[in-house]
Each structure stands twice: as C-alpha cells, then as structure tokens.
C-alpha cells in the first residue's frame, strides 16, 4: 500500500507525484488512458507530430522555468508578434521593443487606429511593470469589458484581441476573467512561445521520466474515490492513506461531489493538414482578424519546428477554439475558410486528423479565484488546472502545492 494514490497522470498529477516521491512519500498514480500527459499529448502520424489540439509553451511561466529542462526539450520558438489575416491580406504586427525596425509595418497594419496601437503599447508596458500577484488582485471583469474600458475600438478588439485570446484561452467571445487576460499578456510580453522538438507531449514525458518505475499505472480507470483509496472500473481497490484527485475539473466534480464545483468547460478543436509546400513561410502565428470562419489561428508547425513533418512536407494546424469545435462539419468549414485564405493550393492538402476536445480548459469567468482549496478533508485532496489557472503553469503550480499540503497532512499527529 502506497502512502498516496493520485488519480490522473496529467501535468498536475505528475508534478504532485514528483514532489512527493522526492520527499520520500510513496505514491501510485492511476491513469485511465494509455499514456501520461492528459490534455498535453503528441501522436506520431505518418511521420508528422500531431499535438492533441494546438498548444504552445510559454517560457515565462515560473513553474516552467523551475521544473522543466527547457534545453532538453529542444524548444523551437515562434516569432514574437503575429500575422493578421484582415481585409483579404496578411499583415505583420510585432512587439516594438523587440523589433523596432518593424514599427512602421505594425503601425500600418489595418487592425485599428493609431490610438489603438498606442493603447496596445501602454497596456503591454503596464502588465510588464506589474507583478503577477498584483495583476491577480485587480478588479475582475470579462476580457471584453477590460478591453472596452481601456478604450480599444471594436475593430481592434475584433481583428486582434479576439483571435489572439480565442486561441490562448479557447474563448472566442472574450468572456474569460480579465485577471487571467492580464497575466497571460504579461507572460507573452516578457517571455517566448514555442513547442518542444518532439511535440508538446515531451513535457509530461520529461516529468514522468523522473518518477521511479512502476509508480504510474496506465489503463487504470478510477470509478470511485474514498478517503481510504480508489476503486477501479473492474472493482479492484487501491488503498492508501491519502487520495489526490488530479483529473479534469468536471471529472473531479463527479468523483468527489459538491466539495469540487464543476468549473465549466471551454471546447477546443484542431484540424491538421499535410501540405506539399508551406502556405506561409516562417515561424509565425496567423490570426483570423476578419472573422472569416471557425478557424481563429493557424500555424505552419513545420516552419516552427521542422521535426513536426517528414522531409519535403509541411504541417498546418488550424485551431478552432470554443463551441465551433463541436460542429460535426468542422473540418469542411475549416477547409473552406483556408481555401479563401491561401487559394487553390489547398486542394492538395491532405487531412490528417481533427481533434475535438470538449473539455479543453475550465471556463474561468470573472471573478477568478486562483489558489482554490486543495484539501477536502479526511485524507482527500484535489489538484489540477481548475484549482489555479487553466494552463501548464496552473496545473504544475497546483500539483506542487497539493504535494506540500499532503506532506503536512501525513506528518501531522
Ligand atoms: C487544445 C488545448 C490547448 C491548450 N493550450 C495551452 C497552451 O497553449 N498553453 C498552456 O499553458 N496551456 C494550454 N492548455 C491547457 C493545459 O493543457 C491544461 O491546463 C493542463 O494540461 C491541465 O493539466 P491537468 O493535469 O490539470 O489536467 P489533465 O491534463 O486533464 O489531466 C487529467 C488526467 O486525469 C486522467 N483521468 C481522468 N479521469 C480519470 C479517471 N476516472 N481515472 C483515472 N484517470 C483519469 C486523464 O486521462 C488525464 O490524464 C490547452 C489545453 C488544450 C486542451
């Protein structure tokens, strides 16, 4: 019998197991799926690397810096800034601090007035100068209200903020908490974004590699938890002194009941296409600034990390955040939209896969309360992004603080 049984081998459960193991607390991690990683996984398909949904690593996340060996991940970086599809053309918008020579191009981009761009520069400066702690204490509204209050025009919100944060927060309507918006904007402003050479799944794989062999049990679907252990689908009992539920929020709610509120869900979809040539060169994120369809951002992944595609082929990820992801005709609609963007060459594109993820992230509406309770009483604990923030940072932070709470519980008389 282990001291602790952890239900779920996503990033939160793995970090919790890692910290407990390092503290010489014995753990068993029960994972329903056939591999670790939860929402962060990568599949190899015909020589292409397909993440499960379009995702990126933000290097400024403090937990990422502390817990991951970023060099070993071989991170391939996106260019800071974005390319915006607007008025039938593509326009580059760059961070003026990092690319002063591109200021004229950014000012000329038809995504809002000059005043909007000055507001953008001021907002970025403001979040750079504030600590995350302070940003999380500001009055909370929706992101849309936050941007309106900052004076941005409807055009700037629709052609820049909406597609950018639709992709990051799976939130095409900018409903997510403004505290969350501010903290993510800060991370984008101070750090880099990229993907590991072997795909996003390399992140949980790196965490899992630090655990002693046999700690993680795959294919172990938990049906019920009690303070004395977990019961698997087949009826097997796994006893422990402590149980940590590290599943997605809605599953935690089902397993634990009212002590963990269902955090709501934001869906995500991604259509993956193999193409003979890249439709656009360079490691850039392309945003839909003209509300032209369900795809809110596109990345030619093989231009970011060549290892994502076999030689001579390119890989396109077309991200569909929000409820559109659940439309059964999503691939057809994405294809039509991208044919308008990139022209007749899309006829040669091979559809590799469409990911549909009903629970991509918790809803995170205002007021956002990060650091929700992880100790539920009687040896029962809960961790995951729904306790903190919907991100790798939030999942890792939550796993770490739960490990501390568990150690406190086990050492108390
Ligand atoms: C498409 C998409 C894009 C994203 N983009 C980003 C991004 O760019 N940057 C970023 O930082 N974050 C991003 N996120 C969010 C980030 O991936 C999550 O916040 C984080 O991975 C959550 O980790 P977790 O450990 O809390 O939960 P999960 O990863 O969901 O882990 C839960 C685990 O529990 C297991 N489980 C569930 N039920 C049971 C059961 N009954 N028995 C046993 N095991 C069970 C699951 O199989 C899973 O492995 C994105 C998410 C998605 C889906």
CSV table of C-alpha atoms and ligand atoms in Angstrom, one decimal:
chain,number,residue,atom,x,y,z
A,1,UNK,CA,0.0,0.0,0.0
A,2,UNK,CA,1.4,3.4,-1.1
A,3,UNK,CA,1.0,6.4,1.2
A,4,UNK,CA,-0.7,8.3,-1.6
A,5,UNK,CA,-2.8,7.4,-4.6
A,6,UNK,CA,-3.0,10.0,-7.3
A,7,UNK,CA,-5.9,9.8,-9.8
A,8,UNK,CA,-4.7,11.2,-13.2
A,9,UNK,CA,-1.3,11.5,-14.8
A,10,UNK,CA,-1.8,14.9,-16.4
A,11,UNK,CA,0.8,17.6,-15.7
A,12,UNK,CA,-0.7,18.3,-12.2
A,13,UNK,CA,-0.8,14.7,-11.1
A,14,UNK,CA,2.8,14.1,-12.4
A,15,UNK,CA,4.2,17.1,-10.6
A,16,UNK,CA,2.4,16.1,-7.4
A,17,UNK,CA,3.9,12.6,-7.7
A,18,UNK,CA,7.3,14.1,-8.5
A,19,UNK,CA,7.4,16.3,-5.4
A,20,UNK,CA,6.0,13.6,-3.1
A,21,UNK,CA,8.5,11.0,-4.4
A,22,UNK,CA,11.4,13.4,-3.9
A,23,UNK,CA,10.1,13.9,-0.3
A,24,UNK,CA,10.2,10.0,0.1
A,25,UNK,CA,6.4,9.7,0.3
A,26,UNK,CA,5.4,6.6,-1.7
A,27,UNK,CA,2.8,7.2,-4.5
A,28,UNK,CA,0.8,5.3,-7.0
A,29,UNK,CA,-0.6,7.2,-10.0
A,30,UNK,CA,-3.7,5.7,-11.6
A,31,UNK,CA,-4.2,6.9,-15.2
A,32,UNK,CA,-7.2,5.9,-17.2
A,33,UNK,CA,-5.5,6.5,-20.6
A,34,UNK,CA,-2.8,4.6,-22.4
A,35,UNK,CA,-0.1,7.2,-21.7
A,36,UNK,CA,0.7,10.1,-19.4
A,37,UNK,CA,0.1,13.7,-20.2
A,38,UNK,CA,-3.7,14.2,-20.1
A,39,UNK,CA,-4.5,17.2,-22.3
A,40,UNK,CA,-0.9,17.5,-23.3
A,41,UNK,CA,-0.1,14.7,-25.7
A,42,UNK,CA,1.5,14.2,-29.1
A,43,UNK,CA,0.9,11.4,-31.6
A,44,UNK,CA,3.2,10.4,-34.4
A,45,UNK,CA,1.0,10.0,-37.5
A,46,UNK,CA,2.7,9.1,-40.9
A,47,UNK,CA,5.9,10.9,-39.8
A,48,UNK,CA,4.1,14.0,-38.6
A,49,UNK,CA,3.9,15.0,-34.9
A,50,UNK,CA,0.3,16.0,-34.0
A,51,UNK,CA,-0.3,17.5,-30.6
A,52,UNK,CA,-3.8,16.9,-29.3
A,53,UNK,CA,-5.1,20.3,-30.1
A,54,UNK,CA,-2.9,23.3,-31.0
A,55,UNK,CA,-0.9,24.3,-27.9
A,56,UNK,CA,2.2,26.3,-27.1
A,57,UNK,CA,4.7,26.5,-24.2
A,58,UNK,CA,5.1,30.0,-22.7
A,59,UNK,CA,8.6,30.1,-21.3
A,60,UNK,CA,7.9,32.9,-18.9
A,61,UNK,CA,5.7,30.7,-16.7
A,62,UNK,CA,7.6,30.5,-13.4
A,63,UNK,CA,6.8,26.8,-13.0
A,64,UNK,CA,8.1,26.0,-16.5
A,65,UNK,CA,11.3,27.7,-15.6
A,66,UNK,CA,11.7,25.9,-12.3
A,67,UNK,CA,10.5,22.4,-13.2
A,68,UNK,CA,11.4,21.8,-16.9
A,69,UNK,CA,14.7,21.3,-18.6
A,70,UNK,CA,13.9,23.6,-21.5
A,71,UNK,CA,17.2,22.9,-23.2
A,72,UNK,CA,16.5,19.2,-23.2
A,73,UNK,CA,13.0,19.9,-24.8
A,74,UNK,CA,14.8,21.5,-27.8
A,75,UNK,CA,12.3,24.3,-27.8
A,76,UNK,CA,11.5,25.7,-31.3
A,77,UNK,CA,10.3,29.3,-31.0
A,78,UNK,CA,7.5,31.3,-32.7
A,79,UNK,CA,8.4,34.8,-33.8
A,80,UNK,CA,7.1,37.3,-31.2
A,81,UNK,CA,4.0,39.1,-32.5
A,82,UNK,CA,1.6,37.7,-35.1
A,83,UNK,CA,0.5,37.9,-38.7
A,84,UNK,CA,-3.1,39.0,-39.0
A,85,UNK,CA,-5.4,38.0,-41.8
A,86,UNK,CA,-7.5,41.1,-42.4
A,87,UNK,CA,-9.2,42.7,-45.4
A,88,UNK,CA,-8.2,39.8,-47.6
A,89,UNK,CA,-4.4,40.2,-46.9
A,90,UNK,CA,-1.8,39.2,-44.3
A,91,UNK,CA,-0.3,41.9,-42.1
A,92,UNK,CA,2.5,41.5,-39.6
A,93,UNK,CA,2.2,43.0,-36.1
A,94,UNK,CA,5.4,42.9,-34.0
A,95,UNK,CA,6.4,43.9,-30.5
A,96,UNK,CA,8.1,47.3,-31.0
A,97,UNK,CA,10.5,46.7,-28.1
A,98,UNK,CA,11.9,43.6,-29.7
A,99,UNK,CA,11.6,44.7,-33.3
A,100,UNK,CA,12.0,48.4,-33.5
A,101,UNK,CA,12.6,48.2,-37.3
A,102,UNK,CA,9.2,46.8,-37.8
A,103,UNK,CA,7.3,49.7,-36.1
A,104,UNK,CA,6.2,51.2,-39.5
A,105,UNK,CA,4.8,47.9,-40.6
A,106,UNK,CA,2.9,47.4,-37.3
A,107,UNK,CA,1.6,51.0,-37.3
A,108,UNK,CA,0.3,50.5,-40.9
A,109,UNK,CA,-1.5,47.2,-40.2
A,110,UNK,CA,-5.2,47.7,-40.7
A,111,UNK,CA,-6.3,46.3,-37.4
A,112,UNK,CA,-7.3,49.5,-35.6
A,113,UNK,CA,-6.4,53.2,-35.3
A,114,UNK,CA,-3.1,54.7,-34.4
A,115,UNK,CA,-4.6,55.4,-31.0
A,116,UNK,CA,-5.4,51.7,-30.6
A,117,UNK,CA,-1.8,50.9,-31.2
A,118,UNK,CA,-0.6,53.4,-28.6
A,119,UNK,CA,-3.1,51.8,-26.2
A,120,UNK,CA,-1.7,48.4,-27.0
A,121,UNK,CA,1.8,49.6,-26.3
A,122,UNK,CA,0.7,51.2,-23.0
A,123,UNK,CA,-1.2,48.1,-21.9
A,124,UNK,CA,1.8,45.9,-22.6
A,125,UNK,CA,4.0,48.3,-20.6
A,126,UNK,CA,1.5,48.3,-17.7
A,127,UNK,CA,1.4,44.5,-17.4
A,128,UNK,CA,5.2,44.2,-17.8
A,129,UNK,CA,5.7,46.6,-14.9
A,130,UNK,CA,3.1,44.8,-12.6
A,131,UNK,CA,3.8,41.6,-10.7
A,132,UNK,CA,1.5,38.6,-11.4
A,133,UNK,CA,0.4,38.9,-7.8
A,134,UNK,CA,-0.8,42.4,-8.3
A,135,UNK,CA,-2.5,41.6,-11.6
A,136,UNK,CA,-4.4,38.8,-9.9
A,137,UNK,CA,-5.7,41.3,-7.3
A,138,UNK,CA,-7.1,43.8,-9.8
A,139,UNK,CA,-10.9,44.2,-10.1
A,140,UNK,CA,-12.1,41.4,-12.3
A,141,UNK,CA,-14.4,41.7,-15.3
A,142,UNK,CA,-14.7,39.8,-18.6
A,143,UNK,CA,-11.8,40.3,-21.0
A,144,UNK,CA,-14.1,42.1,-23.4
A,145,UNK,CA,-15.1,44.6,-20.7
A,146,UNK,CA,-11.5,45.1,-19.8
A,147,UNK,CA,-10.5,46.0,-23.4
A,148,UNK,CA,-13.5,48.3,-23.8
A,149,UNK,CA,-12.7,50.1,-20.6
A,150,UNK,CA,-9.1,50.5,-21.8
A,151,UNK,CA,-10.5,52.4,-24.8
A,152,UNK,CA,-9.9,49.9,-27.6
A,153,UNK,CA,-12.1,50.3,-30.7
A,154,UNK,CA,-14.4,47.5,-31.8
A,155,UNK,CA,-12.2,47.0,-34.9
A,156,UNK,CA,-9.0,46.5,-32.8
A,157,UNK,CA,-10.8,44.1,-30.4
A,158,UNK,CA,-12.3,42.1,-33.3
A,159,UNK,CA,-9.3,41.9,-35.5
A,160,UNK,CA,-6.5,41.5,-32.9
A,161,UNK,CA,-7.6,40.7,-29.4
A,162,UNK,CA,-10.4,38.3,-30.2
A,163,UNK,CA,-8.5,35.9,-32.4
A,164,UNK,CA,-5.4,36.1,-30.2
A,165,UNK,CA,-7.2,35.3,-27.0
A,166,UNK,CA,-9.6,32.9,-28.7
A,167,UNK,CA,-6.6,30.7,-29.3
A,168,UNK,CA,-4.9,31.1,-26.0
A,169,UNK,CA,-8.0,30.9,-23.7
A,170,UNK,CA,-10.3,28.9,-26.0
A,171,UNK,CA,-12.5,31.9,-25.7
A,172,UNK,CA,-13.8,33.4,-29.0
A,173,UNK,CA,-16.2,35.8,-27.1
A,174,UNK,CA,-13.6,37.2,-24.6
A,175,UNK,CA,-15.7,36.0,-21.6
A,176,UNK,CA,-12.7,34.9,-19.6
A,177,UNK,CA,-11.6,36.8,-16.5
A,178,UNK,CA,-9.6,40.0,-17.1
A,179,UNK,CA,-7.2,38.9,-14.3
A,180,UNK,CA,-6.4,35.9,-16.5
A,181,UNK,CA,-6.1,38.1,-19.6
A,182,UNK,CA,-3.6,40.4,-17.8
A,183,UNK,CA,-1.4,37.6,-16.6
A,184,UNK,CA,-1.2,35.9,-19.9
A,185,UNK,CA,-0.5,39.2,-21.7
A,186,UNK,CA,2.4,39.7,-19.2
A,187,UNK,CA,3.8,36.2,-20.0
A,188,UNK,CA,3.6,36.9,-23.7
A,189,UNK,CA,5.3,40.2,-23.3
A,190,UNK,CA,8.2,39.0,-21.1
A,191,UNK,CA,8.9,35.6,-22.5
A,192,UNK,CA,8.9,33.5,-25.6
A,193,UNK,CA,6.5,30.9,-27.1
A,194,UNK,CA,7.4,27.7,-28.7
A,195,UNK,CA,7.0,23.9,-28.9
A,196,UNK,CA,9.4,21.1,-28.0
A,197,UNK,CA,11.1,19.5,-31.0
A,198,UNK,CA,9.3,16.2,-30.2
A,199,UNK,CA,5.9,17.8,-29.6
A,200,UNK,CA,4.1,19.1,-26.5
A,201,UNK,CA,3.9,15.6,-25.2
A,202,UNK,CA,7.6,15.8,-24.4
A,203,UNK,CA,6.7,18.0,-21.4
A,204,UNK,CA,4.8,15.4,-19.4
A,205,UNK,CA,7.1,12.7,-20.7
A,206,UNK,CA,10.0,14.7,-19.1
A,207,UNK,CA,8.2,15.0,-15.8
A,208,UNK,CA,7.2,11.3,-15.8
A,209,UNK,CA,10.8,10.2,-16.5
A,210,UNK,CA,11.8,11.4,-13.0
A,211,UNK,CA,9.4,9.0,-11.3
A,212,UNK,CA,10.6,5.6,-10.2
A,213,UNK,CA,9.5,2.7,-12.4
A,214,UNK,CA,6.0,1.3,-11.6
A,215,UNK,CA,4.7,4.5,-9.9
A,216,UNK,CA,2.4,5.2,-12.9
A,217,UNK,CA,-0.3,2.6,-13.7
A,218,UNK,CA,-1.8,3.1,-17.2
A,219,UNK,CA,-5.2,1.9,-18.2
A,220,UNK,CA,-6.4,2.3,-14.7
A,221,UNK,CA,-9.8,4.0,-14.8
A,222,UNK,CA,-11.0,5.0,-11.4
A,223,UNK,CA,-14.7,4.7,-10.7
A,224,UNK,CA,-14.9,5.9,-7.1
A,225,UNK,CA,-12.7,7.5,-4.5
A,226,UNK,CA,-12.9,7.3,-0.8
A,227,UNK,CA,-10.5,8.7,1.8
A,228,UNK,CA,-9.1,5.2,2.1
A,229,UNK,CA,-8.3,4.7,-1.5
A,230,UNK,CA,-9.6,4.4,-5.1
A,231,UNK,CA,-11.8,1.8,-6.7
A,232,UNK,CA,-11.1,0.9,-10.4
A,233,UNK,CA,-13.7,0.2,-13.0
A,234,UNK,CA,-13.2,-3.5,-12.7
A,235,UNK,CA,-13.8,-3.3,-8.9
A,236,UNK,CA,-10.1,-3.5,-7.8
A,237,UNK,CA,-9.4,-1.4,-4.7
A,238,UNK,CA,-6.2,0.6,-4.4
A,239,UNK,CA,-5.8,1.5,-0.7
A,240,UNK,CA,-3.7,4.5,0.5
A,241,UNK,CA,-3.6,6.9,3.4
A,242,UNK,CA,-4.3,9.8,1.1
A,243,UNK,CA,-6.1,10.2,-2.2
A,244,UNK,CA,-5.3,13.1,-4.6
A,245,UNK,CA,-7.9,13.5,-7.4
A,246,UNK,CA,-5.8,15.1,-10.3
A,247,UNK,CA,-8.4,14.7,-13.1
A,248,UNK,CA,-10.0,17.4,-15.2
A,249,UNK,CA,-12.4,19.6,-13.2
A,250,UNK,CA,-15.7,18.0,-14.4
A,251,UNK,CA,-14.4,14.5,-13.6
A,252,UNK,CA,-13.2,15.7,-10.1
A,253,UNK,CA,-16.7,17.0,-9.5
A,254,UNK,CA,-18.2,13.7,-10.5
A,255,UNK,CA,-15.8,11.7,-8.3
A,256,UNK,CA,-15.8,14.0,-5.2
A,257,UNK,CA,-19.2,15.7,-5.4
A,258,UNK,CA,-20.1,19.1,-4.2
A,259,UNK,CA,-16.8,19.8,-2.5
A,260,UNK,CA,-15.4,20.5,-6.0
A,261,UNK,CA,-17.6,22.6,-8.2
A,262,UNK,CA,-17.8,21.8,-11.9
A,263,UNK,CA,-15.6,24.6,-13.4
A,264,UNK,CA,-17.4,24.6,-16.7
A,265,UNK,CA,-15.7,23.7,-20.0
A,266,UNK,CA,-14.2,25.5,-23.0
A,267,UNK,CA,-14.0,23.3,-26.0
A,268,UNK,CA,-11.1,23.2,-28.5
A,269,UNK,CA,-10.7,21.7,-31.9
A,270,UNK,CA,-7.8,21.5,-34.3
A,271,UNK,CA,-7.7,20.4,-38.0
A,272,UNK,CA,-4.3,19.0,-39.1
A,273,UNK,CA,-3.3,19.1,-42.7
A,274,UNK,CA,-0.3,17.8,-44.6
A,275,UNK,CA,0.7,20.0,-47.5
A,276,UNK,CA,3.3,19.7,-50.2
A,277,UNK,CA,4.6,23.3,-49.5
A,278,UNK,CA,4.1,25.6,-46.6
A,279,UNK,CA,1.3,28.0,-47.3
A,280,UNK,CA,3.3,30.7,-45.5
A,281,UNK,CA,7.0,30.8,-44.6
A,282,UNK,CA,8.4,31.5,-41.1
A,283,UNK,CA,7.6,30.5,-37.5
A,284,UNK,CA,4.5,32.8,-37.2
A,285,UNK,CA,1.1,32.6,-35.6
A,286,UNK,CA,-1.5,33.7,-38.1
A,287,UNK,CA,-4.7,35.1,-36.6
A,288,UNK,CA,-8.1,35.5,-38.3
A,289,UNK,CA,-8.7,39.2,-38.0
A,290,UNK,CA,-11.7,39.3,-40.3
A,291,UNK,CA,-14.0,36.7,-38.5
A,292,UNK,CA,-13.9,34.6,-41.7
A,293,UNK,CA,-14.8,31.3,-40.2
A,294,UNK,CA,-14.3,28.9,-37.3
A,295,UNK,CA,-10.5,28.8,-37.5
A,296,UNK,CA,-9.1,31.5,-35.3
A,297,UNK,CA,-5.5,30.8,-35.7
A,298,UNK,CA,-3.2,28.9,-38.0
A,299,UNK,CA,0.4,27.8,-37.6
A,300,UNK,CA,2.6,26.1,-40.2
A,301,UNK,CA,4.1,23.8,-37.5
A,302,UNK,CA,6.9,22.5,-39.7
A,303,UNK,CA,8.1,26.2,-40.1
A,304,UNK,CA,8.3,26.5,-36.3
A,305,UNK,CA,9.8,23.0,-35.7
A,306,UNK,CA,10.9,21.1,-38.8
A,307,UNK,CA,10.7,17.9,-36.8
A,308,UNK,CA,6.9,18.2,-36.9
A,309,UNK,CA,6.8,17.0,-40.5
A,310,UNK,CA,8.8,14.5,-42.6
A,311,UNK,CA,11.3,15.9,-45.2
A,312,UNK,CA,9.6,17.6,-48.1
A,313,UNK,CA,6.2,18.0,-46.5
A,314,UNK,CA,4.7,20.8,-44.4
A,315,UNK,CA,2.2,20.5,-41.5
A,316,UNK,CA,-0.6,23.0,-40.9
A,317,UNK,CA,-2.5,23.3,-37.6
A,318,UNK,CA,-5.8,25.2,-37.9
A,319,UNK,CA,-7.2,25.9,-34.4
A,320,UNK,CA,-10.9,26.1,-33.8
A,321,UNK,CA,-11.4,27.2,-30.2
A,322,UNK,CA,-14.8,27.4,-28.5
A,323,UNK,CA,-18.2,25.8,-29.4
A,324,UNK,CA,-17.4,25.7,-33.1
A,325,UNK,CA,-15.1,22.8,-32.3
A,326,UNK,CA,-18.1,20.6,-31.6
A,327,UNK,CA,-19.7,21.2,-35.0
A,328,UNK,CA,-19.6,17.8,-36.9
A,329,UNK,CA,-18.8,19.6,-40.1
A,330,UNK,CA,-15.8,21.4,-38.6
A,331,UNK,CA,-13.2,20.0,-41.0
A,332,UNK,CA,-15.2,21.0,-44.1
A,333,UNK,CA,-15.7,24.5,-42.7
A,334,UNK,CA,-12.1,24.9,-41.8
A,335,UNK,CA,-11.0,23.8,-45.3
A,336,UNK,CA,-13.3,26.3,-47.0
A,337,UNK,CA,-12.0,29.1,-44.8
A,338,UNK,CA,-8.4,28.2,-45.5
A,339,UNK,CA,-9.1,27.9,-49.3
A,340,UNK,CA,-10.2,31.6,-49.1
A,341,UNK,CA,-7.0,32.5,-47.3
A,342,UNK,CA,-4.5,30.5,-49.2
A,343,UNK,CA,-6.2,30.0,-52.6
A,344,UNK,CA,-6.5,26.9,-54.8
A,345,UNK,CA,-3.3,25.2,-53.4
A,346,UNK,CA,-5.4,24.0,-50.5
A,347,UNK,CA,-6.9,21.4,-52.9
A,348,UNK,CA,-3.6,19.4,-52.5
A,349,UNK,CA,-3.9,19.4,-48.7
A,350,UNK,CA,-4.2,16.0,-47.0
A,351,UNK,CA,-6.4,16.0,-44.0
A,352,UNK,CA,-4.5,14.1,-41.3
A,353,UNK,CA,-6.8,14.4,-38.3
A,354,UNK,CA,-9.3,16.6,-36.5
A,355,UNK,CA,-9.1,16.8,-32.7
A,356,UNK,CA,-12.2,17.7,-30.8
A,357,UNK,CA,-11.7,18.3,-27.1
A,358,UNK,CA,-15.0,19.1,-25.3
A,359,UNK,CA,-13.1,20.0,-22.0
A,360,UNK,CA,-10.1,21.9,-23.3
A,361,UNK,CA,-9.9,24.3,-20.4
A,362,UNK,CA,-12.1,25.3,-17.4
A,363,UNK,CA,-14.4,28.3,-18.1
A,364,UNK,CA,-12.5,30.8,-15.9
A,365,UNK,CA,-15.2,33.5,-15.9
A,366,UNK,CA,-14.8,36.5,-13.6
A,367,UNK,CA,-14.4,36.6,-10.7
A,368,UNK,CA,-11.4,34.3,-11.0
A,369,UNK,CA,-10.1,32.8,-7.7
A,370,UNK,CA,-6.8,31.1,-8.3
A,371,UNK,CA,-5.5,29.0,-5.4
A,372,UNK,CA,-8.7,27.3,-4.6
A,373,UNK,CA,-8.7,24.8,-1.7
A,374,UNK,CA,-6.8,21.5,-2.4
A,375,UNK,CA,-7.5,19.8,0.9
A,376,UNK,CA,-11.0,18.5,1.1
A,377,UNK,CA,-10.7,16.8,4.5
A,378,UNK,CA,-10.3,13.2,5.7
A,379,UNK,CA,-7.2,12.5,3.6
A,380,UNK,CA,-8.9,13.6,0.3
A,381,UNK,CA,-7.1,16.2,-1.8
A,382,UNK,CA,-7.7,17.6,-5.3
A,383,UNK,CA,-5.4,19.3,-7.8
A,384,UNK,CA,-5.4,20.4,-11.4
A,385,UNK,CA,-5.7,23.5,-13.6
A,386,UNK,CA,-9.2,24.1,-12.3
A,387,UNK,CA,-7.8,24.8,-8.8
A,388,UNK,CA,-5.4,27.5,-10.1
A,389,UNK,CA,-5.3,28.7,-13.7
A,390,UNK,CA,-6.0,26.9,-17.0
A,391,UNK,CA,-2.5,26.5,-18.2
A,392,UNK,CA,0.6,24.4,-17.8
A,393,UNK,CA,1.6,26.9,-15.2
A,394,UNK,CA,-1.6,26.5,-13.3
A,395,UNK,CA,-1.5,22.7,-13.5
A,396,UNK,CA,2.1,22.5,-12.3
A,397,UNK,CA,1.6,25.0,-9.5
A,398,UNK,CA,-1.5,23.2,-8.3
A,399,UNK,CA,0.3,19.8,-8.3
A,400,UNK,CA,3.2,21.3,-6.3
A,401,UNK,CA,1.1,23.0,-3.6
A,402,UNK,CA,-1.0,19.9,-3.2
A,403,UNK,CA,2.1,17.8,-2.6
A,404,UNK,CA,3.0,20.3,0.2
A,405,UNK,CA,-0.5,20.1,1.7
A,406,UNK,CA,-0.3,16.2,1.6
A,407,UNK,CA,3.0,16.2,3.3
A,408,UNK,CA,1.6,18.5,6.0
A,409,UNK,CA,-1.3,16.1,6.5
A,410,UNK,CA,0.8,13.0,6.7
A,411,UNK,CA,3.2,14.5,9.2
A,412,UNK,CA,0.5,15.8,11.4
A,413,UNK,CA,-0.2,13.8,14.6
B,1,LIG,C1,-6.3,22.4,-27.1
B,1,LIG,C2,-5.7,22.9,-25.9
B,1,LIG,C3,-4.8,24.0,-26.0
B,1,LIG,C4,-4.2,24.4,-24.8
B,1,LIG,N1,-3.3,25.4,-24.9
B,1,LIG,C5,-2.5,25.7,-23.9
B,1,LIG,C6,-1.3,26.5,-24.1
B,1,LIG,O1,-1.1,26.9,-25.2
B,1,LIG,N2,-0.6,26.7,-23.0
B,1,LIG,C7,-0.9,26.3,-21.8
B,1,LIG,O2,-0.1,26.6,-20.8
B,1,LIG,N3,-2.0,25.5,-21.6
B,1,LIG,C8,-2.8,25.2,-22.6
B,1,LIG,N4,-3.8,24.4,-22.4
B,1,LIG,C9,-4.2,24.0,-21.1
B,1,LIG,C10,-3.3,22.9,-20.5
B,1,LIG,O3,-3.1,21.9,-21.4
B,1,LIG,C11,-4.1,22.4,-19.2
B,1,LIG,O4,-4.4,23.4,-18.4
B,1,LIG,C12,-3.3,21.3,-18.4
B,1,LIG,O5,-2.7,20.4,-19.3
B,1,LIG,C13,-4.1,20.7,-17.4
B,1,LIG,O6,-3.4,19.6,-16.7
B,1,LIG,P1,-4.1,18.8,-15.6
B,1,LIG,O7,-3.1,17.9,-15.1
B,1,LIG,O8,-4.8,19.8,-14.6
B,1,LIG,O9,-5.3,18.0,-16.3
B,1,LIG,P2,-5.3,16.9,-17.4
B,1,LIG,O10,-4.2,17.1,-18.3
B,1,LIG,O11,-6.7,16.9,-18.0
B,1,LIG,O12,-5.0,15.6,-16.6
B,1,LIG,C14,-6.1,14.8,-16.0
B,1,LIG,C15,-5.7,13.3,-16.2
B,1,LIG,O13,-6.7,12.5,-15.4
B,1,LIG,C16,-7.0,11.4,-16.2
B,1,LIG,N5,-8.3,10.9,-15.7
B,1,LIG,C17,-9.5,11.5,-15.9
B,1,LIG,N6,-10.4,10.7,-15.3
B,1,LIG,C18,-9.8,9.6,-14.8
B,1,LIG,C19,-10.3,8.5,-14.0
B,1,LIG,N7,-11.6,8.3,-13.7
B,1,LIG,N8,-9.4,7.6,-13.6
B,1,LIG,C20,-8.1,7.7,-13.9
B,1,LIG,N9,-7.6,8.8,-14.6
B,1,LIG,C21,-8.4,9.7,-15.0
B,1,LIG,C22,-7.0,11.9,-17.6
B,1,LIG,O14,-6.9,10.8,-18.5
B,1,LIG,C23,-5.8,12.8,-17.6
B,1,LIG,O15,-4.6,12.1,-17.9
B,1,LIG,C24,-4.5,23.9,-23.5
B,1,LIG,C25,-5.4,22.8,-23.4
B,1,LIG,C26,-6.0,22.3,-24.6
B,1,LIG,C27,-6.9,21.1,-24.5
